[in-house]
PDB file of C-alpha atoms in Angstrom:
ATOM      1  CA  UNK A 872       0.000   0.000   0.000  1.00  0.00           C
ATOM      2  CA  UNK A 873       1.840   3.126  -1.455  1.00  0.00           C
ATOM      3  CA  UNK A 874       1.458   6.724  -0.382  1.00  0.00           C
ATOM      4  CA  UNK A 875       1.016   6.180   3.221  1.00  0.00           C
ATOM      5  CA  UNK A 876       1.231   9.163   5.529  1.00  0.00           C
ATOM      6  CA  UNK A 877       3.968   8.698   8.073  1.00  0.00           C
ATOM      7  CA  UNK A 878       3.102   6.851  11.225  1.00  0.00           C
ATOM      8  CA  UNK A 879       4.671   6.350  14.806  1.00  0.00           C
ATOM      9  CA  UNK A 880       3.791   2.535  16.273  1.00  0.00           C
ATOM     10  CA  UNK A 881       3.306   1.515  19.457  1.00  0.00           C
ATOM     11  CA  UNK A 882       1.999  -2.300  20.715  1.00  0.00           C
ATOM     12  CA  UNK A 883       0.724  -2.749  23.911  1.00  0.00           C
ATOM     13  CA  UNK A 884       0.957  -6.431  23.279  1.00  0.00           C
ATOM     14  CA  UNK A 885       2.757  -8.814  20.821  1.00  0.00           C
ATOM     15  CA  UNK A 886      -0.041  -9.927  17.601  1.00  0.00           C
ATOM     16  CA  UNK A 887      -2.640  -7.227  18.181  1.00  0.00           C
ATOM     17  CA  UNK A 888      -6.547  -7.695  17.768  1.00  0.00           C
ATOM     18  CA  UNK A 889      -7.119  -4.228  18.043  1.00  0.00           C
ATOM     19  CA  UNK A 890      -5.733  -0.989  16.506  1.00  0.00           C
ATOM     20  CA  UNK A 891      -6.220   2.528  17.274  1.00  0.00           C
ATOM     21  CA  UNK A 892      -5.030   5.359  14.903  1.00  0.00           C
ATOM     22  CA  UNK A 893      -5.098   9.079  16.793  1.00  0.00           C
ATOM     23  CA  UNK A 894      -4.448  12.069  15.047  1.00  0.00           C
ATOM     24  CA  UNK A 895      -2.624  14.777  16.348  1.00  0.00           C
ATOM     25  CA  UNK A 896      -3.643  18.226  16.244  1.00  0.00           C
ATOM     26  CA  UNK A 897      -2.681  21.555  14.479  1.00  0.00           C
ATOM     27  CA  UNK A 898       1.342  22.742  14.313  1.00  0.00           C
ATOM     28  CA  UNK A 899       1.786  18.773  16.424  1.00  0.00           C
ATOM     29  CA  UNK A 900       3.139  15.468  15.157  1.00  0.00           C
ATOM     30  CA  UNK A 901       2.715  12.123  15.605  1.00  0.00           C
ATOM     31  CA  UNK A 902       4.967  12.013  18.607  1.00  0.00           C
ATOM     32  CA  UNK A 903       2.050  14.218  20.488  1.00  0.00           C
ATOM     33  CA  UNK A 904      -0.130  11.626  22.300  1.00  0.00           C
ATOM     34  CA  UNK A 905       2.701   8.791  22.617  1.00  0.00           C
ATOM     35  CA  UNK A 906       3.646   9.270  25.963  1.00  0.00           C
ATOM     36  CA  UNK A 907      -0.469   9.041  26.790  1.00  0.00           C
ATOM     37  CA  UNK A 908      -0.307   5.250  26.077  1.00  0.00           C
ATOM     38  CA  UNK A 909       2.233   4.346  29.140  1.00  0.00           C
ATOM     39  CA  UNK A 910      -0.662   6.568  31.619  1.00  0.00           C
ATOM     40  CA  UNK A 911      -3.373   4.760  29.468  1.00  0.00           C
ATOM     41  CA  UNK A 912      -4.834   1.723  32.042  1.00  0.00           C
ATOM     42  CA  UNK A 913      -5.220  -0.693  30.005  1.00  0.00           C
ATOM     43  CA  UNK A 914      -4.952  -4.378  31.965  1.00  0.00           C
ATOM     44  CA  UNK A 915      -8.356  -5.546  31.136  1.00  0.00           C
ATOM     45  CA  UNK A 916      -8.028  -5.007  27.078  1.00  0.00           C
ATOM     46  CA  UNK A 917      -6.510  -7.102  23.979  1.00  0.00           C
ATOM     47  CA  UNK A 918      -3.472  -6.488  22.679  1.00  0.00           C
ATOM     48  CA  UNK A 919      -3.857  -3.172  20.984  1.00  0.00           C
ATOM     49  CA  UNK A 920      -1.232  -1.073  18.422  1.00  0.00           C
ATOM     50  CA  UNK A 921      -1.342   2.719  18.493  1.00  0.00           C
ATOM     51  CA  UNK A 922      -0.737   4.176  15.316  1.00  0.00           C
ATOM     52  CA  UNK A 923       0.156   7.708  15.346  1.00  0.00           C
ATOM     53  CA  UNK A 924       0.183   9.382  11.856  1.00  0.00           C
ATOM     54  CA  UNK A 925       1.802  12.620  11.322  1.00  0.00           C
ATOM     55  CA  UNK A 926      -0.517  15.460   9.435  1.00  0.00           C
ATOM     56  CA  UNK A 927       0.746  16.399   5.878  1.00  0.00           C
ATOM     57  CA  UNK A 928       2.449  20.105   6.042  1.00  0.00           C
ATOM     58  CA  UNK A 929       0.405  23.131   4.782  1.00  0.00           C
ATOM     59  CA  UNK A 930       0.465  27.008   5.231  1.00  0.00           C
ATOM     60  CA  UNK A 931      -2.081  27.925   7.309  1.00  0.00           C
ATOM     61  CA  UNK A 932      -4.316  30.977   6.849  1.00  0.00           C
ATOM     62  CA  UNK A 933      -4.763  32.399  10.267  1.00  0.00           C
ATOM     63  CA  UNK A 934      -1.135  31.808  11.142  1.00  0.00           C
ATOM     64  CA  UNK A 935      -0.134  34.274   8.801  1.00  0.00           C
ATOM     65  CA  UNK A 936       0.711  30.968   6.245  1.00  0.00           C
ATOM     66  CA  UNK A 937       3.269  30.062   7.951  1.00  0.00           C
ATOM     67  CA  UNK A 938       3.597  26.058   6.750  1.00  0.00           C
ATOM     68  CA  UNK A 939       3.152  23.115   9.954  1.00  0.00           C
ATOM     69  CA  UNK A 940       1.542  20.155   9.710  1.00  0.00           C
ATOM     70  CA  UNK A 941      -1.999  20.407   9.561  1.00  0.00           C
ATOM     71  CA  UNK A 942      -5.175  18.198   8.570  1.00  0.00           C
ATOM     72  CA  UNK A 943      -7.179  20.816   7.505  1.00  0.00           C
ATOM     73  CA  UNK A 944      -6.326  24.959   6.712  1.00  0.00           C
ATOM     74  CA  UNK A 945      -8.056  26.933   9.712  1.00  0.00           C
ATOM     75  CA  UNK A 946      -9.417  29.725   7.592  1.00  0.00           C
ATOM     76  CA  UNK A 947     -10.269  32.610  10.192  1.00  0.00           C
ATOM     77  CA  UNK A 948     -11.180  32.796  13.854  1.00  0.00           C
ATOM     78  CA  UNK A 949     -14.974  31.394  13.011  1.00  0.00           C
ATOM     79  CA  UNK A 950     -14.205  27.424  12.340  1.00  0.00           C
ATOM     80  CA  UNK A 951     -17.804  27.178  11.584  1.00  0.00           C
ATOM     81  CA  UNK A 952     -18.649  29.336   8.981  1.00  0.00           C
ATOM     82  CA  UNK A 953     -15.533  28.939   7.005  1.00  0.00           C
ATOM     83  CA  UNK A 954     -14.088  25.630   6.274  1.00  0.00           C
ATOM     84  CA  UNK A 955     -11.301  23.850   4.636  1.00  0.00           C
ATOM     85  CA  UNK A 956     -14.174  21.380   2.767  1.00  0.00           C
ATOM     86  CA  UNK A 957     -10.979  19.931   0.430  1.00  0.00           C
ATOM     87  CA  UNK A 958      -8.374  19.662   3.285  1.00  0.00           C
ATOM     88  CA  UNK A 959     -10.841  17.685   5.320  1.00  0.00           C
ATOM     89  CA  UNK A 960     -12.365  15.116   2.572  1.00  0.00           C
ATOM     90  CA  UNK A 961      -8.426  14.990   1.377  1.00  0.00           C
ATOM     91  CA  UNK A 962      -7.419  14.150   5.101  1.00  0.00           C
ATOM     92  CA  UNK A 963     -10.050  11.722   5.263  1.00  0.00           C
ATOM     93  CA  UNK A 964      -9.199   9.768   2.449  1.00  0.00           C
ATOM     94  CA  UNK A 965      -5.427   9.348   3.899  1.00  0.00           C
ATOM     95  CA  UNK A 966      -7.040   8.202   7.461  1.00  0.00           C
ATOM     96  CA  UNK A 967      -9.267   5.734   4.982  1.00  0.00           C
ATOM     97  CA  UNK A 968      -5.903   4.735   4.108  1.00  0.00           C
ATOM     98  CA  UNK A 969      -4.670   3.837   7.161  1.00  0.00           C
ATOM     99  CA  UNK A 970      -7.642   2.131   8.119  1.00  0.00           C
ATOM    100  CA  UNK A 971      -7.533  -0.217   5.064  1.00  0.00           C
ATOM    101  CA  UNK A 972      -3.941  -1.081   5.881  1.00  0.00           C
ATOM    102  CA  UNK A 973      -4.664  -2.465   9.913  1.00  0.00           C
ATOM    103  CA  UNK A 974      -7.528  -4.599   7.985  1.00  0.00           C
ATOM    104  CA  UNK A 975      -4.779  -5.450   5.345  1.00  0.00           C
ATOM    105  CA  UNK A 976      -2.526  -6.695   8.873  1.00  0.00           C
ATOM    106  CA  UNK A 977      -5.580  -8.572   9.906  1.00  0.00           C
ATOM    107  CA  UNK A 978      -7.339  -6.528  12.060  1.00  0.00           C
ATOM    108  CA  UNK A 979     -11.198  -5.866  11.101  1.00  0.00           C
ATOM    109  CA  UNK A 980     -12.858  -2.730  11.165  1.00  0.00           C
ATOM    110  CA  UNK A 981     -14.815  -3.944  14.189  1.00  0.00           C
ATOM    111  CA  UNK A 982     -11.939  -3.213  16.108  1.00  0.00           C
ATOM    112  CA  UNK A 983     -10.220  -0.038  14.998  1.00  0.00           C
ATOM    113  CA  UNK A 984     -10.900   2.844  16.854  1.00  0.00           C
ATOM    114  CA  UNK A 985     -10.670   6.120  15.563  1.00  0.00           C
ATOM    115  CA  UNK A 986      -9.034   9.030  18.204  1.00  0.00           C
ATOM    116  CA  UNK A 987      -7.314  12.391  17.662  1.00  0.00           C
ATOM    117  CA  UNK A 988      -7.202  15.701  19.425  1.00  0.00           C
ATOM    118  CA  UNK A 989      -8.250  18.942  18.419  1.00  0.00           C
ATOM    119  CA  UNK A 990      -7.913  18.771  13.938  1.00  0.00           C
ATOM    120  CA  UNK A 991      -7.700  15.164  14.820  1.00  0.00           C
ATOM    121  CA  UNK A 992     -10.715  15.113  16.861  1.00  0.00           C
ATOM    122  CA  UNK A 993     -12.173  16.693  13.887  1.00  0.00           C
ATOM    123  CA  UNK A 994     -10.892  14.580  11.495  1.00  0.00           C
ATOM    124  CA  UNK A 995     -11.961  11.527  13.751  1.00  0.00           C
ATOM    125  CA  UNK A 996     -15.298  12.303  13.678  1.00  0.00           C
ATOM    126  CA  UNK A 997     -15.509  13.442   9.501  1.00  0.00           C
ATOM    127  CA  UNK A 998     -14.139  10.116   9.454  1.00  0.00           C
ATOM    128  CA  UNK A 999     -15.515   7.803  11.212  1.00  0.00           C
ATOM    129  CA  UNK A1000     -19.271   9.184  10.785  1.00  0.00           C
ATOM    130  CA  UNK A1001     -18.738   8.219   7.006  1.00  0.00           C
ATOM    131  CA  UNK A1002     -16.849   5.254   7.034  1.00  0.00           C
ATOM    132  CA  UNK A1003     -18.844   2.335   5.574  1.00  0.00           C
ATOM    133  CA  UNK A1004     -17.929  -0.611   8.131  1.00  0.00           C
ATOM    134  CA  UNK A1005     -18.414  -0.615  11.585  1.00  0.00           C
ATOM    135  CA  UNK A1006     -15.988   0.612  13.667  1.00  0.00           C
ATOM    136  CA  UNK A1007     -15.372  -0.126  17.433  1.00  0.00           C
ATOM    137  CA  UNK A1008     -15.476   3.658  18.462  1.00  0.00           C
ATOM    138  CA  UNK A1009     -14.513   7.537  18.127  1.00  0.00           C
ATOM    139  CA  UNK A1010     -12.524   8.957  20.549  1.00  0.00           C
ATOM    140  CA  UNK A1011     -12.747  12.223  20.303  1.00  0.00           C
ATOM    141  CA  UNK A1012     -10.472  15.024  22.315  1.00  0.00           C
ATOM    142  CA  UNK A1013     -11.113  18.749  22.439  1.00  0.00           C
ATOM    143  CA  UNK A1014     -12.712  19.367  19.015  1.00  0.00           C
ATOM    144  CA  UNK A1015     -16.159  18.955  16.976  1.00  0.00           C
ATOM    145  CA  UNK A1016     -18.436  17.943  14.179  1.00  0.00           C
ATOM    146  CA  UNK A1017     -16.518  19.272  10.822  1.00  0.00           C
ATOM    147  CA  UNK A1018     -18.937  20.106   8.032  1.00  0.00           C
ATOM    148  CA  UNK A1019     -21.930  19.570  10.279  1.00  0.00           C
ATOM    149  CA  UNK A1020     -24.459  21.333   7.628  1.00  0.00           C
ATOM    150  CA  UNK A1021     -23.989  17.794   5.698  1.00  0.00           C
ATOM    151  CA  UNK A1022     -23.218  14.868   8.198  1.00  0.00           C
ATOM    152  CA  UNK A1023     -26.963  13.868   7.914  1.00  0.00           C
ATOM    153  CA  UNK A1024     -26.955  13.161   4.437  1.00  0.00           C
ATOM    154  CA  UNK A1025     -23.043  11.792   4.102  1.00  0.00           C
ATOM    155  CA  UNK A1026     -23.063   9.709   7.477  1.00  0.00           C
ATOM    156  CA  UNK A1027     -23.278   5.983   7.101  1.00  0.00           C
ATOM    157  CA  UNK A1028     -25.033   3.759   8.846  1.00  0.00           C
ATOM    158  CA  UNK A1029     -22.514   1.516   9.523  1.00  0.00           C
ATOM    159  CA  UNK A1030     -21.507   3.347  12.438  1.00  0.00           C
ATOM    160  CA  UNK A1031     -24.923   4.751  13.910  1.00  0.00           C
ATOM    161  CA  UNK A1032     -24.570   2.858  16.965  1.00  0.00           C
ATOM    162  CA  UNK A1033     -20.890   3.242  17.468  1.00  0.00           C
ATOM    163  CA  UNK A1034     -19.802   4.869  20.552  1.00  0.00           C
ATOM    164  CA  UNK A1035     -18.280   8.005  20.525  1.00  0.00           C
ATOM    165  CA  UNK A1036     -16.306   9.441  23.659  1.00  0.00           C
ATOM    166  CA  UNK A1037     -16.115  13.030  23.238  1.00  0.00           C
ATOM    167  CA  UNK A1038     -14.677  15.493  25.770  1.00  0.00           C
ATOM    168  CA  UNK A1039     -13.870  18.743  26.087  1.00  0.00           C
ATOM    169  CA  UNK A1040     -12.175  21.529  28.596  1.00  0.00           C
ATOM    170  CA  UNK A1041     -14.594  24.020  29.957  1.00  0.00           C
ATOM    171  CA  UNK A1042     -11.842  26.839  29.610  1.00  0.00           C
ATOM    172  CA  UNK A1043     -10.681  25.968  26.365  1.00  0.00           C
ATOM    173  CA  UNK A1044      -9.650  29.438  24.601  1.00  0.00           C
ATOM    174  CA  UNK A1045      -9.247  28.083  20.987  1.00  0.00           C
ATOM    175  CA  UNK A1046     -12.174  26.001  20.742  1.00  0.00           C
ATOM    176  CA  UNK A1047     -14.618  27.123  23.294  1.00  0.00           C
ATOM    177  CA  UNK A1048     -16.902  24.479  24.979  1.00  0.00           C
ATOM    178  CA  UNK A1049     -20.308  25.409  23.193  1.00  0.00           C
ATOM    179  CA  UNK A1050     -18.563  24.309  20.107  1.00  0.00           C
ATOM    180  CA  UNK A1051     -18.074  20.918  21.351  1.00  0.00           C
ATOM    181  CA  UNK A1052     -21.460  20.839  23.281  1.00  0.00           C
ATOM    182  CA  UNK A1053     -23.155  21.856  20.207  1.00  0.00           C
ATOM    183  CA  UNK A1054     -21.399  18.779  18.764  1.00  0.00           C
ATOM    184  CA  UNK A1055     -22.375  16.970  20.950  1.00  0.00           C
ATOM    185  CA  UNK A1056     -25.922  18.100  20.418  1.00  0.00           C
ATOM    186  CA  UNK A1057     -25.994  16.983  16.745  1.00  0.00           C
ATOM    187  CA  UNK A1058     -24.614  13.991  17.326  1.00  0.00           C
ATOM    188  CA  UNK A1059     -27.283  13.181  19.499  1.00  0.00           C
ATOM    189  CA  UNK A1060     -30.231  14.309  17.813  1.00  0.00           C
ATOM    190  CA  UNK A1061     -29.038  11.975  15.049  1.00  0.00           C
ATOM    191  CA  UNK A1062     -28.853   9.302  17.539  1.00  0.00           C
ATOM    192  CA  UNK A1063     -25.705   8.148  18.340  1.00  0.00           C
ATOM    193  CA  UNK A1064     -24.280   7.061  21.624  1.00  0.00           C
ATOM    194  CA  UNK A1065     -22.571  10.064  22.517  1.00  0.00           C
ATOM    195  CA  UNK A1066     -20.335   9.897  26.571  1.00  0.00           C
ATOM    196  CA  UNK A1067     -20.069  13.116  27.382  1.00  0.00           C
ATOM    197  CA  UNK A1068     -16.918  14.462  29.751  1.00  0.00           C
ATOM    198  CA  UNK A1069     -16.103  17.867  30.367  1.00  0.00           C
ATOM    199  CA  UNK A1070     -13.071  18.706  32.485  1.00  0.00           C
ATOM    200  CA  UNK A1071     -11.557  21.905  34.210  1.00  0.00           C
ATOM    201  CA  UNK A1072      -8.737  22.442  31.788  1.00  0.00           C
ATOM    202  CA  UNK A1073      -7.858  24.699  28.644  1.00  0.00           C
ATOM    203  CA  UNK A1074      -7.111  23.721  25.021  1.00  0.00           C
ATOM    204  CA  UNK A1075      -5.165  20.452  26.584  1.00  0.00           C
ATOM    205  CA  UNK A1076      -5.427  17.141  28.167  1.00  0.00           C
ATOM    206  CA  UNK A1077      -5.803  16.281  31.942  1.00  0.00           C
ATOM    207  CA  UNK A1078      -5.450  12.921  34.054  1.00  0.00           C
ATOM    208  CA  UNK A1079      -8.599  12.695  34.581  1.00  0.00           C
ATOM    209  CA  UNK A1080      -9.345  12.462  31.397  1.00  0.00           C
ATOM    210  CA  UNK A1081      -6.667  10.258  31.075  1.00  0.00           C
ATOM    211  CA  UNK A1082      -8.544   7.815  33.632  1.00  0.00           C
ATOM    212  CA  UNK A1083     -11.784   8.144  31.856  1.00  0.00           C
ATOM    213  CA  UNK A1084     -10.414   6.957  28.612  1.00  0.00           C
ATOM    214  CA  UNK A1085      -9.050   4.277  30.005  1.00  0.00           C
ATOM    215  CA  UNK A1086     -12.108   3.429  31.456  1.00  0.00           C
ATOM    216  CA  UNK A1087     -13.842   4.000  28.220  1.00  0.00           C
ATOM    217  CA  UNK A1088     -10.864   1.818  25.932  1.00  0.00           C
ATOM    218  CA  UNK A1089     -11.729  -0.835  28.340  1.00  0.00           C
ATOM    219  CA  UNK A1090     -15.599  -0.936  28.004  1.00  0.00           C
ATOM    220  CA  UNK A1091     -15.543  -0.843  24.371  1.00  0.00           C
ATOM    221  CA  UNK A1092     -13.137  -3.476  23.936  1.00  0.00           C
ATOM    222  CA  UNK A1093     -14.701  -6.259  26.042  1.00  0.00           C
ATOM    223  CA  UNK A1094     -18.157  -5.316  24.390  1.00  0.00           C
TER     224      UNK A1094
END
């Protein structure tokens, strides 16, 4: 399988049943959420691989185009109104990608999980709504619903009933909270099974939420 983005690989385990690919956020790399796994409590689940893919490089509008790796171009201070439609759909296409390959290795889609932070959050989510198999879940860090005027009519299926563990920080300065709750809000009305968390932190990650993913990583897995 050609063309692959770069990835960073982690296995919890020797001959993983389960993979999860998380995407780092804007100006990161893969190397981001790495040292998360080791804090990650994980006794109770299958032998899982990480796969951390780094973003393809891009200038970026509202930092002045200066060029970091990005999923998506950020357009202006109102993500909602104004978005990267291409970058995203191009983005998901080389997360498609990595999905097919874990399958390819001989994990099903049944147990991939989707995760990212932030762009990746987003990018999980434009993702993973779409994708046509099921997947085992969405984790989904400090972001929202990308494109949300069309989800409804592009979402699959597949994945109605997946479930989707999305948090956010209640003092987050870059992408305030009623982003993320009205995420969450959408997601909901269209009626999937949505675990809400909302921590006292910024535009970041904090051990509780640390502890609640675990907690989460463990449920889904021994469903």
């Amino acid at each position: 399988m050609s063309n692959l983005l770069e990835t960073i690989e982690l296995e919890s385990a020797p001959q993983p049943t389960v993979a999860i690919i998380w995407m780092h956020g804007l100006g990161a790399d893969a190397n981001d959420f790495v040292p998360i796994v080791k804090e990650l409590d994980l006794h109770d689940c299958p032998a899982i691989r990480f796969v951390f893919p780094n973003a393809p490089t891009m200038p970026v509008t509202i930092n002045g185009g200066y060029v970091m790796r990005a999923w998506y171009d950020i357009l202006g201070t109102d993500i909602a109104k104004r978005e990267d439609e291409k970058g995203l759909r191009s983005s998901q296409a080389e997360i498609e990608k990595l999905i097919a390959r874990e399958i390819a290795r001989g994990i099903p889609a049944n147990r991939i999980i989707l995760a990212g932070f932030s762009q990746g959050c987003a990018m999980t989510l434009q993702t993973g709504l779409r994708y046509p198999e099921k997947l085992a879940g969405l984790l989904c860090l400090s972001g929202y619903v990308p494109l949300r005027d069309v989800v409804a009519t592009e979402r699959s299926v597949a994945n109605q009933h997946t479930p989707i563990f999305l948090a956010h920080g209640r003092a987050d300065p870059v992408i305030h909270i009623q982003r993320a709750e009205q995420s969450r809000d959408l997601l909901k009305e269209m009626g999937y099974p949505v675990a809400w968390h909302e921590y006292m932190m910024q535009h970041s990650v904090c051990q509780e939420e640390i502890d609640d993913i675990g907690n989460w990583l463990r449920s889904v897995l021994k469903a």
